[in-house]
Every structure is written in C-alpha cells, then in structure tokens.
Short mmCIF file of C-alpha atoms in Angstrom, two decimals:
data_model
loop_
_atom_site.label_atom_id
_atom_site.label_comp_id
_atom_site.label_asym_id
_atom_site.label_seq_id
_atom_site.Cartn_x
_atom_site.Cartn_y
_atom_site.Cartn_z
CA MET A 1 43.47 21.61 -4.07
CA TYR A 2 44.09 25.08 -5.48
CA SER A 3 46.06 23.54 -8.35
CA LEU A 4 43.37 20.93 -8.98
CA VAL A 5 40.53 23.47 -8.97
CA SER A 6 42.42 25.77 -11.36
CA LYS A 7 42.77 22.89 -13.83
CA LEU A 8 39.16 21.75 -13.43
CA LYS A 9 37.97 25.23 -14.38
CA HIS A 10 39.34 24.59 -17.88
CA LEU A 11 37.05 21.63 -18.47
CA ASP A 12 33.88 22.06 -20.50
CA GLN A 13 31.96 20.36 -17.71
CA PHE A 14 32.85 18.72 -14.40
CA ILE A 15 30.24 16.05 -13.54
CA VAL A 16 29.50 14.83 -10.01
CA LEU A 17 26.96 12.30 -8.77
CA THR A 18 25.01 14.29 -6.18
CA GLU A 19 23.86 17.80 -5.31
CA GLU A 20 25.60 17.37 -1.97
CA ASP A 21 28.90 16.65 -3.72
CA LYS A 22 28.37 19.67 -5.97
CA LYS A 23 28.37 21.94 -2.92
CA ALA A 24 31.91 20.82 -2.13
CA TRP A 25 33.11 22.37 -5.40
CA ALA A 26 31.69 25.86 -4.98
CA GLU A 27 34.66 27.39 -6.84
CA LEU A 28 33.67 25.71 -10.11
CA PRO A 29 31.25 27.48 -12.47
CA ASN A 30 31.21 24.52 -14.89
CA ILE A 31 29.83 21.80 -12.63
CA SER A 32 26.77 19.62 -13.25
CA VAL A 33 25.09 16.73 -11.44
CA ILE A 34 24.24 13.48 -13.20
CA PRO A 35 23.57 10.48 -10.94
CA ASP A 36 24.38 6.89 -11.77
CA PRO A 37 21.57 5.03 -13.54
CA LEU A 38 19.70 2.08 -12.11
CA SER A 39 21.88 -0.96 -12.79
CA PHE A 40 19.03 -3.29 -13.78
CA SER A 41 15.37 -3.17 -14.78
CA PRO A 42 13.41 -5.09 -12.14
CA THR A 43 11.05 -7.73 -13.43
CA GLN A 44 9.39 -8.15 -10.02
CA LYS A 45 8.55 -6.05 -7.01
CA SER A 46 8.25 -6.97 -3.36
CA SER A 47 4.81 -7.80 -2.00
CA LEU A 48 6.14 -6.73 1.44
CA SER A 49 4.78 -10.02 2.81
CA VAL A 50 8.14 -11.45 3.94
CA LYS A 51 9.10 -9.92 7.27
CA ARG A 52 12.76 -9.41 6.50
CA VAL A 53 15.05 -6.39 6.67
CA ILE A 54 17.80 -6.51 4.05
CA ALA A 55 21.13 -4.70 3.82
CA VAL A 56 23.65 -4.96 0.98
CA GLY A 57 27.32 -3.99 0.73
CA ARG A 58 30.89 -5.01 1.43
CA TYR A 59 31.81 -6.06 4.94
CA VAL A 60 33.98 -3.01 5.58
CA TYR A 61 33.99 -0.08 8.02
CA GLN A 62 32.46 2.29 5.46
CA LYS A 63 29.22 0.29 5.21
CA GLY A 64 28.52 0.53 8.94
CA PHE A 65 27.17 -2.98 9.45
CA ASP A 66 28.58 -2.83 12.99
CA LEU A 67 26.20 0.08 13.61
CA LEU A 68 23.30 -1.79 12.02
CA LEU A 69 23.93 -4.81 14.24
CA GLN A 70 23.95 -2.59 17.34
CA ALA A 71 20.60 -1.12 16.28
CA TRP A 72 19.18 -4.57 15.51
CA ALA A 73 20.25 -5.89 18.91
CA THR A 74 18.05 -3.31 20.66
CA ILE A 75 14.86 -4.15 18.76
CA GLU A 76 15.03 -7.77 17.60
CA ARG A 77 13.23 -9.16 20.68
CA GLN A 78 10.26 -6.86 20.01
CA TYR A 79 9.78 -8.44 16.59
CA PRO A 80 10.30 -12.21 16.86
CA ASP A 81 8.71 -12.76 13.43
CA TRP A 82 11.21 -10.49 11.65
CA GLN A 83 14.68 -11.33 10.29
CA LEU A 84 17.73 -9.32 9.25
CA ALA A 85 19.74 -10.44 6.21
CA VAL A 86 23.00 -8.87 5.02
CA PHE A 87 24.58 -9.70 1.66
CA GLY A 88 28.06 -8.79 0.49
CA ASP A 89 31.72 -9.51 -0.19
CA GLY A 90 34.41 -9.41 2.45
CA ASN A 91 35.37 -10.78 5.83
CA ARG A 92 32.28 -11.57 7.91
CA THR A 93 34.17 -12.90 10.94
CA PRO A 94 34.33 -9.61 12.95
CA TYR A 95 30.60 -9.10 12.46
CA GLU A 96 29.80 -12.68 13.44
CA GLN A 97 31.83 -12.11 16.61
CA GLN A 98 29.96 -8.87 17.25
CA MET A 99 26.66 -10.74 16.94
CA LYS A 100 27.76 -13.11 19.71
CA GLU A 101 28.89 -10.24 21.93
CA LEU A 102 25.55 -8.46 21.44
CA GLY A 103 23.56 -11.64 22.07
CA ILE A 104 21.85 -11.44 18.69
CA ASP A 105 19.73 -14.44 17.72
CA ASP A 106 21.66 -16.01 14.84
CA SER A 107 18.60 -17.94 13.70
CA ARG A 108 17.02 -14.61 12.65
CA CYS A 109 20.07 -12.55 11.73
CA HIS A 110 22.04 -13.84 8.77
CA LEU A 111 25.32 -12.56 7.34
CA TYR A 112 25.56 -13.92 3.80
CA GLY A 113 28.23 -13.68 1.14
CA PRO A 114 27.52 -12.13 -2.27
CA THR A 115 24.54 -13.32 -4.29
CA THR A 116 24.14 -13.72 -8.05
CA ASP A 117 20.48 -12.69 -7.87
CA ILE A 118 20.20 -9.60 -5.68
CA GLN A 119 16.88 -8.65 -7.27
CA GLN A 120 15.28 -11.79 -5.85
CA GLU A 121 16.66 -11.02 -2.39
CA TYR A 122 15.14 -7.52 -2.52
CA VAL A 123 11.80 -9.01 -3.62
CA ASN A 124 11.95 -11.47 -0.72
CA SER A 125 12.27 -8.62 1.79
CA SER A 126 10.03 -5.84 3.10
CA LEU A 127 12.44 -3.14 4.26
CA PHE A 128 15.91 -1.94 3.23
CA ALA A 129 18.45 -0.72 5.81
CA PHE A 130 21.33 1.53 4.76
CA SER A 131 23.92 2.08 7.51
CA SER A 132 26.91 3.52 5.62
CA ARG A 133 29.14 6.06 7.33
CA PHE A 134 29.87 7.68 3.95
CA GLU A 135 29.21 6.93 0.29
CA GLY A 136 29.97 8.12 -3.21
CA PHE A 137 26.34 7.64 -4.24
CA GLY A 138 24.51 4.61 -2.82
CA MET A 139 23.29 2.57 -5.78
CA VAL A 140 21.87 -0.17 -3.55
CA LEU A 141 19.30 2.35 -2.29
CA VAL A 142 18.11 2.89 -5.86
CA GLU A 143 18.05 -0.86 -6.54
CA ALA A 144 16.02 -1.62 -3.43
CA MET A 145 13.51 1.15 -4.10
CA ALA A 146 13.12 -0.04 -7.70
CA CYS A 147 12.03 -3.40 -6.26
CA GLY A 148 9.43 -1.63 -4.11
CA LEU A 149 11.26 -1.53 -0.80
CA PRO A 150 10.86 1.42 1.56
CA VAL A 151 14.17 2.34 3.17
CA VAL A 152 15.67 3.46 6.45
CA SER A 153 18.99 5.16 5.81
CA PHE A 154 21.64 7.14 7.59
CA ASP A 155 21.81 10.64 6.10
CA CYS A 156 25.49 10.15 5.38
CA PRO A 157 27.61 12.01 2.83
CA CYS A 158 27.03 11.65 -0.08
CA GLY A 159 23.98 10.19 -1.75
CA PRO A 160 21.07 9.27 0.51
CA LYS A 161 19.54 12.76 0.66
CA ASP A 162 19.65 12.89 -3.17
CA ILE A 163 17.91 9.51 -3.45
CA VAL A 164 15.53 9.17 -0.48
CA ARG A 165 12.68 11.63 0.00
CA ASP A 166 12.41 11.66 3.77
CA SER A 167 9.03 10.52 5.16
CA GLU A 168 7.77 9.90 1.61
CA ASP A 169 9.59 6.81 0.33
CA GLY A 170 11.83 6.20 3.33
CA ILE A 171 13.28 7.62 6.52
CA LEU A 172 16.57 9.53 6.71
CA VAL A 173 18.31 9.21 10.07
CA GLU A 174 21.02 11.42 11.55
CA ASN A 175 24.31 9.94 10.41
CA GLY A 176 25.75 7.50 12.93
CA ASN A 177 22.85 7.78 15.38
CA ILE A 178 22.28 4.13 16.32
CA GLU A 179 19.33 4.86 18.62
CA LEU A 180 17.47 6.75 15.89
CA LEU A 181 18.29 4.01 13.38
CA ALA A 182 16.77 1.42 15.71
CA MET A 183 13.69 3.58 16.34
CA SER A 184 13.15 4.18 12.63
CA LEU A 185 13.52 0.50 11.76
CA SER A 186 11.07 -0.32 14.54
CA LYS A 187 8.58 2.24 13.29
CA MET A 188 8.63 0.75 9.80
CA MET A 189 8.53 -2.85 10.99
CA ARG A 190 5.41 -2.39 13.09
CA ASP A 191 3.45 -0.26 10.60
CA GLU A 192 2.42 -2.24 7.51
CA ALA A 193 0.33 0.62 6.11
CA LEU A 194 3.34 2.94 6.27
CA ARG A 195 5.53 0.39 4.48
CA GLN A 196 2.93 -0.05 1.74
CA ALA A 197 2.56 3.71 1.23
CA MET A 198 6.32 4.26 1.10
CA SER A 199 6.72 1.30 -1.25
CA LYS A 200 4.36 2.91 -3.76
CA ALA A 201 6.21 6.20 -3.47
CA ALA A 202 9.58 4.48 -3.89
CA LEU A 203 8.47 2.75 -7.11
CA LYS A 204 7.33 6.11 -8.51
CA ASN A 205 10.21 8.28 -7.34
CA VAL A 206 12.97 5.92 -8.44
CA GLN A 207 11.94 6.26 -12.08
CA ARG A 208 14.16 9.33 -12.36
CA PHE A 209 17.18 6.98 -12.19
CA ARG A 210 16.16 4.88 -15.20
CA ILE A 211 18.90 4.63 -17.83
CA GLU A 212 16.71 6.45 -20.37
CA GLN A 213 16.45 9.46 -18.07
CA ILE A 214 20.15 9.53 -17.21
CA ALA A 215 21.24 9.01 -20.82
CA GLU A 216 19.15 12.02 -21.83
CA GLN A 217 21.03 14.16 -19.32
CA TRP A 218 24.36 13.03 -20.79
CA ARG A 219 23.07 13.68 -24.33
CA ASN A 220 22.13 17.23 -23.35
CA ILE A 221 25.60 17.80 -21.89
CA PHE A 222 27.38 16.56 -25.01
CA GLU A 223 25.13 18.50 -27.38
CA SER A 224 25.66 21.71 -25.46
#
C-alpha cells in the first residue's frame, strides 16, 4: 500500500466514486470524487400504485439477497397484498431453497433472471430494497430513484450514503441489521403518504447524477 500510495501521489488527479471512498485515501492530496452517471434517461416514472418491492443485482453473497429474504419472511404475512420481486444474473437455486426453509409464500415472492427492460420493472413497483453487504457505488439505487422509487437501503460501504438522503428520499439502515431492514420496509409499505413524499424527493435529488452534470465535472478536471 505504501508503494501504491507513493505512485498515486504523482498523478494529476486520482478519481474515486464516493466521498466515503475518498476518506480511505487520506494520504492523497490529489483526490477528487466524481460518481458514475445515471445509465439511462427514464421515459416513465412509477405511480406507486403497484404494491411491489423490487431488488436488482447478481445472485451473489455481496448483494445480500439472503438477508433481504430473511427480512421479508418476518413481514410478508402483515402485507398480503404486497409482493417482492428480485431481478438479476446468477444462480438462484440457493435462494429458492432459502425461501422454502423460511416458509416464504412463493406466489408473492419471485426470483427472476435478468430483464431487458429494467426501467419498466422499476415503474411497475413502489419501493426499492437494497441489501448489499458492500458496494463500489450502487448504480441500481440511482436508477430506481430516477424512476420515482423511494428506497430502503443498508448503509453499506461504499455508495448508499452518497446517494440516499436518509429520511428524505429513502431510509438508510445499519449495515447487516435484518430486523431494522424489515422494520423500515414495513414502515414504507404501510405509509402511502411517506412513499409519495419520498418519491418526489428522489426524482429531484437524483438529478445530480444526470450525464450532463457528471460530464461537466470531468470537463472541469481536464481543463484544470
């Protein structure tokens, strides 16, 4: 690490994705933060009328879908009109087995493969759940918010605290705390007014990740 840091000091600029990540490189005087831009420009936004929680990511340990399923198992019976839908690449078999072990109703909890139209899946949902144990950034949070979804997210390293404004456009939950994740999901699911308010805030706050905004930051770096 000493050798790496000494070489990085010779760069004009060292760019990281989040303020949280920046703190890990305290030795560098030449560090700046530029997040990833929103990967698409939504043509629709959710009406929040479909009672569905959505999660998106690969079926791997990092994404924490095992934690999400544990949280869902504790609250699903309280909300018989709600569903959980997960979309992503990877091996779903361990998670399907976990659903059986937890006694989760598979008519209302669906583990899907990847989709070619993720925007439509966001629009057909009312709440986004982010259960990652760790991240590099968390682009799916930005995507979901751009489609008008309020979010409930673990405050994992790194990304969520740079994207979600806690209690304004979503809820940040102590990383790995399944009980708090379940409570926060439940709070959002039962309170339509809260979801609507956070949806409006999400649509406004996420504008800072538009490609035009991010490109301007890169232009300023290069011109300096």
